[in-house]
Short mmCIF file of C-alpha atoms in Angstrom, two decimals:
data_model
loop_
_atom_site.label_atom_id
_atom_site.label_comp_id
_atom_site.label_asym_id
_atom_site.label_seq_id
_atom_site.Cartn_x
_atom_site.Cartn_y
_atom_site.Cartn_z
CA MET A 184 -0.04 0.00 -0.01
CA LYS A 185 2.81 2.38 1.03
CA LYS A 186 4.67 1.54 -2.16
CA ILE A 187 1.72 2.32 -4.41
CA TRP A 188 1.20 5.90 -2.76
CA ILE A 189 4.87 6.56 -3.15
CA THR A 190 4.76 5.53 -6.82
CA ALA A 191 1.72 7.64 -7.52
CA GLY A 192 3.38 10.70 -5.77
CA VAL A 193 6.49 10.28 -7.79
CA ALA A 194 4.41 10.10 -10.92
CA CYS A 195 2.49 13.22 -10.12
CA ALA A 196 5.75 15.04 -9.28
CA LEU A 197 7.30 14.15 -12.53
CA THR A 198 4.11 15.45 -14.29
CA LEU A 199 4.12 18.72 -12.61
CA ALA A 200 7.92 18.98 -13.04
CA GLY A 201 7.26 19.99 -16.65
CA CYS A 202 5.14 23.06 -15.69
CA GLY A 203 7.95 25.40 -16.07
CA GLY A 204 8.43 24.48 -19.68
CA GLY A 205 7.92 27.04 -22.53
CA GLU A 206 8.59 26.74 -26.04
CA LYS A 207 11.84 25.34 -27.15
CA PRO A 208 14.19 28.33 -27.89
CA ALA A 209 15.32 28.60 -31.43
CA PRO A 210 18.57 26.72 -31.73
CA LYS A 211 21.45 28.78 -32.55
CA ALA A 212 23.82 27.85 -35.44
CA ASP A 213 25.94 24.79 -34.25
CA ALA A 214 29.70 25.31 -33.95
CA GLY A 215 31.61 22.96 -36.16
CA ALA A 216 29.52 23.48 -39.40
CA THR A 217 29.88 26.39 -41.86
CA PRO A 218 31.60 29.11 -39.97
CA ALA A 219 30.20 32.84 -40.05
CA ALA A 220 31.94 35.37 -42.23
CA SER A 221 35.59 35.67 -41.13
CA SER A 222 38.80 37.09 -42.66
CA GLY A 223 39.80 33.78 -44.03
CA ALA A 224 36.55 33.06 -45.76
CA ALA A 225 36.38 33.22 -49.55
CA THR A 226 33.87 35.24 -51.61
CA PRO A 227 32.87 34.67 -55.25
CA ASP A 228 35.17 36.27 -57.53
CA MET A 229 32.82 38.35 -59.69
CA ASP A 230 35.55 39.78 -62.03
CA ASN A 231 37.33 36.54 -62.91
CA GLY A 232 34.99 33.82 -62.06
CA ALA A 233 32.63 32.07 -64.44
CA THR A 234 28.95 32.56 -64.75
CA ILE A 235 26.29 29.71 -65.40
CA THR A 236 23.02 30.80 -66.56
CA GLY A 237 20.02 28.83 -67.74
CA LYS A 238 16.48 27.99 -67.44
CA VAL A 239 14.33 25.11 -66.10
CA ILE A 240 11.87 24.07 -68.69
CA PHE A 241 8.76 22.13 -68.30
CA ASP A 242 8.12 19.50 -71.03
CA GLY A 243 4.61 18.33 -71.13
CA THR A 244 1.14 19.54 -70.08
CA ALA A 245 1.37 21.69 -66.96
CA PRO A 246 -0.49 20.05 -64.20
CA THR A 247 -3.65 21.76 -62.77
CA ALA A 248 -2.70 23.39 -59.51
CA LYS A 249 -4.93 22.03 -56.67
CA THR A 250 -7.10 24.36 -54.73
CA LEU A 251 -6.27 24.74 -51.12
CA ASP A 252 -9.18 24.33 -48.65
CA MET A 253 -8.70 27.13 -46.17
CA SER A 254 -12.25 27.16 -44.94
CA ALA A 255 -11.46 25.99 -41.43
CA VAL A 256 -9.69 29.47 -40.82
CA PRO A 257 -11.74 32.40 -42.06
CA ALA A 258 -8.79 34.81 -41.74
CA CYS A 259 -6.92 32.69 -44.25
CA THR A 260 -9.89 32.48 -46.66
CA ALA A 261 -10.41 36.27 -46.43
CA ALA A 262 -6.84 36.92 -47.50
CA HIS A 263 -7.54 35.67 -50.97
CA LYS A 264 -9.93 37.18 -53.59
CA THR A 265 -9.85 33.87 -55.47
CA PRO A 266 -9.34 30.42 -53.84
CA ALA A 267 -5.44 29.83 -53.25
CA LYS A 268 -3.81 27.23 -55.18
CA SER A 269 -1.06 24.79 -54.29
CA GLU A 270 2.43 25.79 -55.37
CA GLU A 271 3.86 22.21 -55.68
CA VAL A 272 4.27 22.70 -59.30
CA VAL A 273 4.16 26.28 -60.94
CA VAL A 274 4.71 26.46 -64.64
CA ASN A 275 5.27 29.96 -65.93
CA GLY A 276 3.62 31.53 -68.97
CA ASN A 277 6.71 30.94 -70.93
CA GLY A 278 6.81 27.13 -70.28
CA THR A 279 9.50 27.29 -67.49
CA VAL A 280 9.29 26.25 -63.95
CA LYS A 281 9.14 28.59 -60.96
CA ASN A 282 10.55 27.57 -57.65
CA ALA A 283 13.23 25.27 -58.76
CA PHE A 284 16.35 25.26 -56.79
CA VAL A 285 19.65 25.08 -58.75
CA TRP A 286 22.95 24.67 -57.14
CA ILE A 287 26.45 23.42 -57.35
CA LYS A 288 26.36 19.95 -55.74
CA SER A 289 30.01 19.09 -56.02
CA GLY A 290 33.37 20.05 -57.48
CA LEU A 291 34.16 23.04 -55.39
CA PRO A 292 37.51 22.81 -53.39
CA THR A 293 36.82 21.05 -50.23
CA ASP A 294 39.54 23.12 -48.29
CA LYS A 295 37.78 26.28 -48.95
CA THR A 296 35.36 28.00 -46.73
CA TRP A 297 33.05 30.67 -48.03
CA ALA A 298 31.88 33.78 -46.40
CA VAL A 299 28.48 33.82 -44.98
CA PRO A 300 26.33 36.77 -45.94
CA THR A 301 25.30 38.87 -42.89
CA THR A 302 22.06 39.92 -44.55
CA ALA A 303 19.06 37.62 -43.62
CA VAL A 304 16.80 36.10 -46.19
CA PRO A 305 13.13 36.75 -45.55
CA ILE A 306 10.36 34.28 -45.53
CA THR A 307 6.88 35.76 -44.94
CA GLN A 308 3.65 33.97 -43.86
CA GLU A 309 1.14 35.88 -45.84
CA GLY A 310 -2.48 34.77 -46.70
CA CYS A 311 -1.62 31.58 -44.69
CA MET A 312 0.93 30.67 -47.42
CA TYR A 313 4.74 31.00 -47.41
CA SER A 314 6.26 33.56 -49.65
CA PRO A 315 8.53 32.76 -51.36
CA HIS A 316 7.58 29.03 -51.50
CA VAL A 317 11.29 28.02 -51.98
CA VAL A 318 14.02 29.96 -50.44
CA ALA A 319 17.87 29.35 -50.25
CA VAL A 320 20.36 30.35 -47.73
CA MET A 321 23.96 29.68 -46.99
CA ALA A 322 24.61 27.47 -43.84
CA GLY A 323 24.92 29.79 -40.94
CA GLN A 324 23.03 32.56 -42.85
CA ASN A 325 19.92 33.90 -41.04
CA LEU A 326 16.40 33.35 -42.24
CA ASP A 327 14.05 36.22 -41.17
CA ILE A 328 10.74 34.73 -40.62
CA LYS A 329 7.83 37.11 -40.55
CA ASN A 330 4.15 36.73 -39.91
CA GLY A 331 2.20 39.06 -42.11
CA ASP A 332 -1.12 37.50 -41.23
CA PRO A 333 -3.72 38.55 -38.68
CA THR A 334 -3.63 34.92 -37.49
CA ASN A 335 -1.47 32.52 -35.60
CA HIS A 336 1.19 30.42 -37.08
CA ASN A 337 3.72 27.98 -35.95
CA ILE A 338 6.87 27.68 -38.09
CA HIS A 339 8.07 24.19 -38.13
CA PRO A 340 11.10 23.20 -40.37
CA MET A 341 11.81 19.54 -40.44
CA PRO A 342 15.53 19.13 -41.19
CA ALA A 343 17.28 15.81 -41.33
CA ASN A 344 20.84 17.02 -40.75
CA ASN A 345 20.25 20.02 -38.56
CA PRO A 346 18.50 20.58 -35.19
CA ASP A 347 14.73 20.65 -35.14
CA PHE A 348 12.85 23.68 -34.67
CA ASN A 349 9.26 24.61 -33.95
CA GLN A 350 8.12 28.07 -32.66
CA SER A 351 4.75 29.91 -32.48
CA GLN A 352 4.28 33.19 -33.99
CA PRO A 353 1.05 35.05 -33.13
CA PRO A 354 -0.03 37.94 -35.23
CA GLY A 355 2.12 41.09 -34.73
CA ALA A 356 4.88 39.16 -33.00
CA GLY A 357 8.46 40.13 -33.90
CA ASP A 358 10.28 38.35 -36.66
CA ILE A 359 11.94 35.04 -35.84
CA ASP A 360 15.72 34.69 -36.84
CA HIS A 361 16.85 31.15 -37.58
CA SER A 362 19.90 29.68 -39.16
CA PHE A 363 20.92 26.18 -40.20
CA ALA A 364 24.36 25.18 -39.43
CA ARG A 365 24.78 22.31 -41.88
CA GLU A 366 24.14 21.98 -45.69
CA GLU A 367 20.82 20.34 -46.55
CA VAL A 368 18.86 20.21 -49.65
CA MET A 369 16.08 20.65 -49.07
CA VAL A 370 14.55 21.41 -45.63
CA PRO A 371 10.73 21.09 -45.66
CA VAL A 372 8.88 23.68 -43.52
CA LYS A 373 5.22 23.40 -42.40
CA CYS A 374 2.66 25.16 -40.22
CA ASN A 375 0.76 22.53 -38.19
CA ILE A 376 -2.04 25.04 -37.57
CA HIS A 377 -2.81 25.30 -41.35
CA PRO A 378 -1.80 21.94 -42.90
CA TRP A 379 -1.75 23.26 -46.45
CA MET A 380 1.19 25.52 -45.79
CA ARG A 381 4.56 24.23 -47.02
CA ALA A 382 7.80 25.81 -48.05
CA TYR A 383 11.26 24.50 -48.66
CA ILE A 384 14.65 25.82 -47.80
CA GLY A 385 17.89 24.95 -49.55
CA VAL A 386 20.84 25.18 -47.19
CA VAL A 387 24.13 25.15 -48.93
CA SER A 388 27.73 25.45 -47.61
CA HIS A 389 28.82 27.90 -50.42
CA PRO A 390 27.30 30.77 -52.25
CA PHE A 391 26.67 29.07 -55.71
CA PHE A 392 22.89 28.59 -55.83
CA ALA A 393 19.72 30.12 -57.22
CA VAL A 394 16.03 29.66 -57.15
CA THR A 395 14.01 30.21 -60.44
CA GLY A 396 11.37 32.94 -60.50
CA ASP A 397 8.60 33.99 -62.71
CA ASP A 398 10.76 33.65 -65.75
CA GLY A 399 12.16 30.40 -64.86
CA THR A 400 15.78 31.45 -65.14
CA TYR A 401 18.68 31.08 -62.90
CA SER A 402 22.19 32.64 -62.73
CA ILE A 403 25.23 31.51 -60.68
CA LYS A 404 28.12 33.95 -60.83
CA GLY A 405 31.70 34.06 -59.52
CA LEU A 406 32.45 30.33 -59.86
CA PRO A 407 36.18 29.15 -59.76
CA PRO A 408 37.36 27.34 -62.79
CA GLY A 409 36.64 23.69 -62.61
CA THR A 410 34.28 20.87 -63.43
CA TYR A 411 31.07 20.87 -61.32
CA THR A 412 27.86 18.81 -60.81
CA LEU A 413 25.09 21.19 -61.25
CA GLU A 414 21.77 19.88 -59.75
CA VAL A 415 18.23 21.04 -59.95
CA TRP A 416 15.55 20.27 -57.33
CA GLN A 417 11.97 20.62 -57.87
CA GLU A 418 9.40 19.71 -55.11
CA LYS A 419 7.32 17.17 -57.11
CA TYR A 420 9.73 15.97 -59.79
CA GLY A 421 12.84 15.50 -57.54
CA THR A 422 16.47 16.16 -58.81
CA GLN A 423 18.52 16.10 -61.98
CA ASP A 424 22.22 16.46 -62.26
CA GLN A 425 24.49 17.57 -65.08
CA GLN A 426 28.20 18.10 -65.45
CA ILE A 427 29.70 21.25 -66.49
CA THR A 428 33.14 22.57 -66.81
CA VAL A 429 34.04 26.29 -66.71
CA GLY A 430 37.04 28.24 -67.17
CA ALA A 431 38.01 31.72 -65.84
CA LYS A 432 35.55 34.48 -66.95
CA ASP A 433 33.52 31.79 -68.90
CA SER A 434 29.83 32.43 -69.42
CA LYS A 435 28.00 29.26 -70.19
CA THR A 436 24.30 28.29 -70.54
CA GLN A 437 22.94 25.18 -69.05
CA ASP A 438 19.24 24.39 -69.19
CA PHE A 439 17.39 21.74 -67.40
CA THR A 440 14.14 20.06 -68.81
CA ILE A 441 11.58 18.62 -66.29
CA LYS A 442 9.23 16.13 -67.92
CA GLY A 443 5.76 16.47 -66.72
CA MET B 1015 -13.51 4.81 -18.21
CA ALA B 1016 -12.76 2.66 -21.17
CA ALA B 1017 -15.01 4.77 -23.32
CA TRP B 1018 -13.23 7.96 -22.32
CA THR B 1019 -9.88 6.29 -23.06
CA LEU B 1020 -11.17 5.26 -26.48
CA ALA B 1021 -12.26 8.78 -27.07
CA LEU B 1022 -8.68 9.84 -26.23
CA VAL B 1023 -7.21 7.31 -28.74
CA THR B 1024 -9.83 8.89 -31.32
CA ALA B 1025 -8.51 12.50 -30.48
CA GLY B 1026 -4.84 11.32 -30.84
CA GLY B 1027 -5.70 9.76 -34.19
CA LEU B 1028 -7.32 13.12 -35.24
CA VAL B 1029 -4.21 15.03 -34.25
CA THR B 1030 -1.96 12.77 -36.30
CA SER B 1031 -4.23 12.69 -39.20
CA ASN B 1032 -4.63 16.50 -39.28
CA ASP B 1033 -0.83 16.77 -38.94
CA ALA B 1034 -1.50 19.05 -35.91
CA ALA B 1035 0.82 17.37 -33.37
CA LEU B 1036 3.06 20.32 -33.20
CA ALA B 1037 0.50 23.10 -33.56
CA VAL B 1038 1.08 23.90 -29.91
CA PRO B 1039 4.76 24.17 -29.66
CA ASP B 1040 4.88 24.27 -25.71
CA TRP B 1041 3.79 21.91 -23.00
CA PRO B 1042 2.17 21.63 -20.43
CA LEU B 1043 1.03 25.13 -21.23
CA ASN B 1044 -0.67 25.88 -24.56
CA TRP B 1045 0.96 28.84 -26.39
CA GLY B 1046 1.95 30.13 -23.02
CA ARG B 1047 -1.53 29.97 -21.35
CA LEU B 1048 -4.15 27.52 -20.26
CA VAL B 1049 -6.38 27.93 -23.18
CA PRO B 1050 -4.69 28.70 -26.57
CA PRO B 1051 -6.28 30.44 -29.50
CA LEU B 1052 -8.63 27.80 -30.82
CA GLU B 1053 -8.06 27.79 -34.62
CA GLY B 1054 -6.81 25.26 -37.11
CA GLY B 1055 -4.84 22.48 -35.94
CA ILE B 1056 -4.55 23.98 -32.39
CA ARG B 1057 -8.06 22.68 -31.82
CA PHE B 1058 -7.18 19.12 -32.29
CA GLU B 1059 -4.09 19.20 -30.09
CA PHE B 1060 -5.77 21.19 -27.45
CA ALA B 1061 -8.76 18.81 -27.31
CA HIS B 1062 -6.34 15.88 -27.06
CA ARG B 1063 -4.66 17.59 -24.15
CA VAL B 1064 -7.89 18.22 -22.35
CA LEU B 1065 -9.15 14.71 -22.79
CA ALA B 1066 -5.86 13.39 -21.58
CA LEU B 1067 -6.10 15.39 -18.37
CA LEU B 1068 -9.63 14.12 -17.92
CA VAL B 1069 -8.59 10.53 -18.47
CA ALA B 1070 -5.67 10.99 -16.05
CA LEU B 1071 -7.97 12.36 -13.35
CA LEU B 1072 -10.65 9.57 -13.95
CA THR B 1073 -7.90 6.80 -13.73
CA CYS B 1074 -6.46 8.34 -10.62
CA TRP B 1075 -9.94 8.38 -9.03
CA LEU B 1076 -10.56 4.72 -10.18
CA ALA B 1077 -7.24 3.64 -8.71
CA VAL B 1078 -7.92 5.31 -5.38
CA TRP B 1079 -11.57 4.02 -5.23
CA MET B 1080 -10.43 0.47 -6.09
CA GLN B 1081 -7.64 0.62 -3.48
CA ARG B 1082 -10.41 1.18 -0.93
CA ARG B 1083 -13.26 -0.79 -2.21
CA GLU B 1084 -12.02 -3.65 -4.39
CA PRO B 1085 -11.03 -6.90 -2.54
CA ARG B 1086 -9.28 -8.49 -5.34
CA LYS B 1087 -5.50 -7.67 -5.33
CA TRP B 1088 -5.02 -8.24 -9.01
CA MET B 1089 -7.83 -5.66 -9.96
CA ARG B 1090 -6.42 -3.09 -7.52
CA ARG B 1091 -2.87 -3.68 -9.24
CA LEU B 1092 -4.52 -3.32 -12.69
CA ALA B 1093 -6.16 0.08 -11.69
CA TRP B 1094 -2.77 1.29 -10.39
CA TRP B 1095 -1.09 0.08 -13.63
CA ALA B 1096 -3.71 2.00 -15.62
CA PHE B 1097 -2.96 5.12 -13.73
CA ALA B 1098 0.87 4.68 -14.17
CA THR B 1099 0.56 4.16 -17.91
CA VAL B 1100 -1.61 7.21 -18.28
CA ILE B 1101 0.94 9.43 -16.46
CA ALA B 1102 3.72 7.76 -18.46
CA GLN B 1103 1.59 8.55 -21.60
CA ALA B 1104 1.23 12.14 -20.62
CA LEU B 1105 5.00 12.51 -19.98
CA LEU B 1106 5.69 10.87 -23.43
CA GLY B 1107 3.34 13.36 -25.03
CA GLY B 1108 5.10 16.25 -23.26
CA ALA B 1109 8.47 14.86 -24.44
CA MET B 1110 7.32 14.68 -27.97
CA VAL B 1111 6.40 18.27 -27.97
CA LYS B 1112 9.64 19.31 -26.19
CA LEU B 1113 11.85 17.10 -28.48
CA ILE B 1114 9.75 18.16 -31.62
CA ASP B 1115 8.09 14.70 -32.41
CA PRO B 1116 10.90 12.26 -32.84
CA LYS B 1117 9.46 9.20 -34.59
CA VAL B 1118 10.46 6.74 -31.84
CA LEU B 1119 8.49 8.84 -29.18
CA ALA B 1120 5.46 9.17 -31.57
CA VAL B 1121 5.44 5.41 -32.06
CA ALA B 1122 5.82 4.76 -28.33
CA HIS B 1123 3.03 7.27 -27.53
CA ALA B 1124 0.62 5.62 -29.93
CA SER B 1125 1.52 2.16 -28.73
CA LEU B 1126 1.25 3.06 -25.07
CA ALA B 1127 -2.26 4.47 -25.83
CA GLU B 1128 -3.23 0.87 -26.81
CA ILE B 1129 -1.94 -0.51 -23.50
CA CYS B 1130 -3.80 2.30 -21.63
CA PHE B 1131 -7.15 1.22 -23.44
CA GLY B 1132 -6.41 -2.44 -23.01
CA LEU B 1133 -5.90 -2.02 -19.24
CA THR B 1134 -9.18 -0.04 -18.82
CA VAL B 1135 -10.90 -2.82 -20.76
CA ALA B 1136 -9.51 -5.36 -18.59
CA ILE B 1137 -10.54 -3.60 -15.52
CA VAL B 1138 -14.24 -3.30 -16.96
CA VAL B 1139 -14.11 -7.05 -17.59
CA GLY B 1140 -12.65 -7.83 -14.24
CA TYR B 1141 -15.42 -5.64 -12.48
CA TYR B 1142 -18.31 -7.06 -14.26
CA THR B 1143 -17.47 -10.72 -14.66
CA ASP B 1144 -15.39 -13.24 -12.75
CA ARG B 1145 -11.99 -14.25 -14.25
CA GLY B 1146 -12.61 -16.98 -16.81
CA ALA B 1147 -10.69 -20.12 -17.42
CA GLY B 1148 -8.74 -18.29 -20.09
CA ASN B 1149 -8.41 -18.87 -23.65
CA TRP B 1150 -4.76 -19.15 -24.98
CA VAL B 1151 -5.49 -18.41 -28.53
CA ALA B 1152 -7.23 -15.22 -27.52
CA SER B 1153 -4.30 -14.31 -25.42
CA LEU B 1154 -2.05 -14.82 -28.54
CA ALA B 1155 -4.44 -12.70 -30.54
CA VAL B 1156 -4.06 -9.92 -27.95
CA ALA B 1157 -0.23 -10.13 -28.17
CA VAL B 1158 -0.39 -10.14 -32.04
CA LEU B 1159 -3.13 -7.53 -32.39
CA PHE B 1160 -0.90 -5.22 -30.11
CA LEU B 1161 2.14 -5.80 -32.10
CA GLN B 1162 0.12 -4.96 -35.19
CA ALA B 1163 -0.89 -1.68 -33.64
CA VAL B 1164 2.70 -0.91 -32.88
CA LEU B 1165 3.55 -1.58 -36.63
CA GLY B 1166 0.57 0.55 -37.60
CA ALA B 1167 1.86 3.48 -35.48
CA ALA B 1168 5.39 3.00 -36.94
CA LEU B 1169 3.69 3.19 -40.41
CA ARG B 1170 1.80 6.23 -39.54
CA HIS B 1171 4.68 8.11 -38.17
CA GLY B 1172 6.87 7.35 -41.23
CA ALA B 1173 9.28 4.97 -39.35
CA ILE B 1174 8.52 1.85 -41.60
CA GLY B 1175 6.85 1.16 -45.00
CA VAL B 1176 3.52 -0.37 -45.41
CA VAL B 1177 4.70 -4.03 -46.22
CA PRO B 1178 5.42 -5.05 -42.59
CA HIS B 1179 1.89 -3.61 -41.58
CA ILE B 1180 0.21 -5.65 -44.35
CA ILE B 1181 2.08 -8.91 -43.45
CA GLY B 1182 1.18 -8.20 -39.70
CA ALA B 1183 -2.53 -7.65 -40.80
CA VAL B 1184 -2.68 -11.01 -42.40
CA ILE B 1185 -1.18 -12.78 -39.37
CA ALA B 1186 -3.11 -10.72 -36.87
CA ALA B 1187 -6.44 -11.32 -38.65
CA ALA B 1188 -5.90 -15.02 -39.04
CA ILE B 1189 -5.12 -15.48 -35.27
CA ALA B 1190 -8.04 -13.20 -34.25
CA MET B 1191 -10.37 -15.36 -36.58
CA TRP B 1192 -8.81 -18.51 -35.14
CA ALA B 1193 -9.59 -17.27 -31.55
CA SER B 1194 -13.10 -16.09 -32.23
CA LEU B 1195 -14.21 -18.76 -34.77
CA GLY B 1196 -12.80 -21.52 -32.63
CA VAL B 1197 -15.08 -20.44 -29.68
CA ILE B 1198 -18.00 -19.86 -31.97
CA MET B 1199 -17.70 -23.41 -33.72
CA ARG B 1200 -17.71 -25.07 -30.22
CA HIS B 1201 -21.03 -23.41 -29.31
CA LEU B 1202 -22.97 -23.79 -32.64
CA ASP B 1203 -25.06 -26.56 -31.32
CA ASP B 1204 -25.65 -25.47 -27.71
CA GLY B 1205 -27.11 -22.05 -28.64
CA LYS B 1206 -24.79 -20.17 -26.23
CA MET B 1207 -23.05 -18.17 -28.65
CA PRO B 1208 -20.25 -16.36 -26.75
CA ARG B 1209 -20.83 -12.79 -27.42
CA PRO B 1210 -17.08 -11.62 -27.04
CA ALA B 1211 -16.06 -14.10 -29.69
CA VAL B 1212 -18.80 -12.82 -32.14
CA VAL B 1213 -17.68 -9.19 -31.34
CA LEU B 1214 -13.97 -9.97 -31.95
CA LEU B 1215 -14.92 -11.66 -35.31
CA VAL B 1216 -16.99 -8.68 -36.37
CA PHE B 1217 -14.28 -6.18 -35.29
CA THR B 1218 -11.58 -8.13 -37.01
CA ALA B 1219 -13.54 -7.96 -40.39
CA LEU B 1220 -14.33 -4.37 -39.94
CA GLN B 1221 -10.71 -3.67 -39.28
CA VAL B 1222 -9.51 -5.34 -42.27
CA PHE B 1223 -12.01 -3.54 -44.42
CA SER B 1224 -11.15 -0.20 -42.88
CA GLY B 1225 -7.42 -0.79 -43.48
CA VAL B 1226 -7.97 -1.56 -47.12
CA ALA B 1227 -10.21 1.45 -47.33
CA ALA B 1228 -7.72 3.72 -45.47
CA TYR B 1229 -4.78 2.49 -47.64
CA SER B 1230 -6.90 3.04 -50.95
CA VAL B 1231 -8.06 6.51 -49.90
CA ARG B 1232 -4.47 7.53 -49.01
CA ALA B 1233 -3.12 6.12 -52.24
CA ALA B 1234 -5.59 8.12 -54.10
CA ALA B 1235 -4.90 11.32 -52.09
CA ILE B 1236 -1.09 11.17 -52.42
CA ASP B 1237 -0.99 14.55 -54.44
CA ASP B 1238 -3.46 16.26 -52.23
CA PRO B 1239 -1.86 19.48 -50.73
CA GLN B 1240 -3.39 18.79 -47.32
CA PRO B 1241 -5.19 16.03 -45.39
CA LEU B 1242 -8.70 16.13 -46.53
CA PRO B 1243 -11.80 14.82 -44.51
CA LEU B 1244 -12.12 11.43 -46.26
CA THR B 1245 -8.47 10.58 -45.68
CA ILE B 1246 -8.64 11.81 -42.07
CA TRP B 1247 -11.72 9.86 -41.19
CA THR B 1248 -10.97 6.53 -42.86
CA THR B 1249 -7.52 6.52 -41.25
CA VAL B 1250 -8.98 7.63 -37.68
CA ALA B 1251 -11.62 4.80 -38.11
CA HIS B 1252 -8.91 2.24 -38.76
CA VAL B 1253 -7.04 3.38 -35.62
CA VAL B 1254 -10.14 3.33 -33.50
CA LEU B 1255 -11.27 -0.01 -34.82
CA GLY B 1256 -7.79 -1.39 -34.22
CA ALA B 1257 -8.14 -0.45 -30.56
CA MET B 1258 -11.66 -1.90 -30.27
CA THR B 1259 -10.36 -5.22 -31.92
CA LEU B 1260 -7.57 -5.33 -29.43
CA GLY B 1261 -10.08 -4.65 -26.66
CA SER B 1262 -12.41 -7.36 -27.78
CA ALA B 1263 -9.59 -9.79 -27.85
CA ILE B 1264 -8.74 -8.89 -24.31
CA VAL B 1265 -12.24 -9.58 -23.24
CA LEU B 1266 -12.20 -13.02 -24.75
CA ALA B 1267 -8.78 -13.77 -23.47
CA LEU B 1268 -9.75 -12.68 -19.79
CA THR B 1269 -13.31 -14.15 -19.65
CA GLY B 1270 -12.63 -17.36 -21.27
CA GLU B 1271 -15.03 -19.54 -23.27
CA GLN B 1272 -17.20 -21.06 -20.56
CA LYS B 1273 -17.54 -18.00 -18.53
CA ASN B 1274 -18.22 -16.04 -21.61
CA ALA B 1275 -21.29 -18.27 -22.28
CA GLU B 1276 -22.48 -17.91 -18.82
CA ALA B 1277 -21.90 -14.11 -18.74
CA THR B 1278 -23.73 -13.81 -22.01
CA SER B 1279 -26.59 -15.79 -20.59
CA ARG B 1280 -26.89 -13.78 -17.33
#
């Protein structure tokens, strides 16, 4: 009998012990990954480096974007004049693909570290959607997460190689700064309050990457001479790799074609 | 008590199916207060927490009440075990929030929920009937059905693929049918059809069909940008029917075939 009461007491104490807990603070960038900008860190050589440009072409009939059901949250519905659509595949008017992430996957000197930009990359929750849908940062570079909605959000990236992170952001709350210490392509982001909200973050250990926009083009500048694996990532269609060799001051074009 | 626990299992299923597990990023408070803003996924997670608190209080009350009134030691122990598992379940739930939903904890949380429900079912059976002669096939069915529930939880939380769960379903359904049909066949002539065996058979069939339905709906909805009601409800129905199948196997295993027939005829 006495044992039973002791066990119950310990159980209750353990339960109450969690009462002081609040939200998990946003983890800071880990030491040991990409260092922040320092005197020894390299920057892209815009004068003598090579430039790769190109576009991501969609081959086939563009899929019809699915309508998002925001009816559970009136504040989200009210933010859109017409029903919002999924941004999983966005084919531009010129037949190119928006929100494709292009980066140098391999080929850069492994002994070189690259200066991390001190400017943060913004990502905004607006109309209960992420804008932009795909963003890219260097490892160690800050993301500036804003809530532009009159409603609550929780920002929840789900990295595989970086520490987890989940934080609430009520309307009018200050921006949340967050960085990822390690390279990871891609980190999915979701809001558990509004399950249709999804974004992707490309985290790279160097500055040679780009995300295609409304014209479907990309441009990577200041590359040292060498042979590289260039990769494109698209949310639905996955990745494609291409080899490319560039010399000093070269300007090359490399297109990708995604088959629908 | 068992009904409230089943409601809690349902609420947990709704949280997972609505992808709302981390809509409330803190614990035990909710967005820093007792009652959070009730919108979107927060509603599911908060309802789950409130139900969990209610079940914890009810289980505590049950354990204390049994300690004072129940003469059978094994029943008193069962009640305290139920309370202990509910508290462990609450702590696991809190750890999931704090550690941002690691798969292993999510699977453990879903699996422990089945144990909590099973214990409350056992208490109900023990309270209303005498312990029967036992039925070893039904006991085997309980073990296999529980393992199948663990596999289901692992599948749901992305820890495994669908194949182990399908293989488990075939084995679990076969053993559950063996347990129930064996009893039913032995009582075909005497007219004393043991109700727990029939219930187990019915739930097993429903569970197989709901599993096929849930899988088919999910496969068809793979391109949906968000969880939609049909996907949510077929999956939650499968989870709840799984718990009820396990519960009916526990009833059959505890009461035993002869006692079942007697209990049914009372």
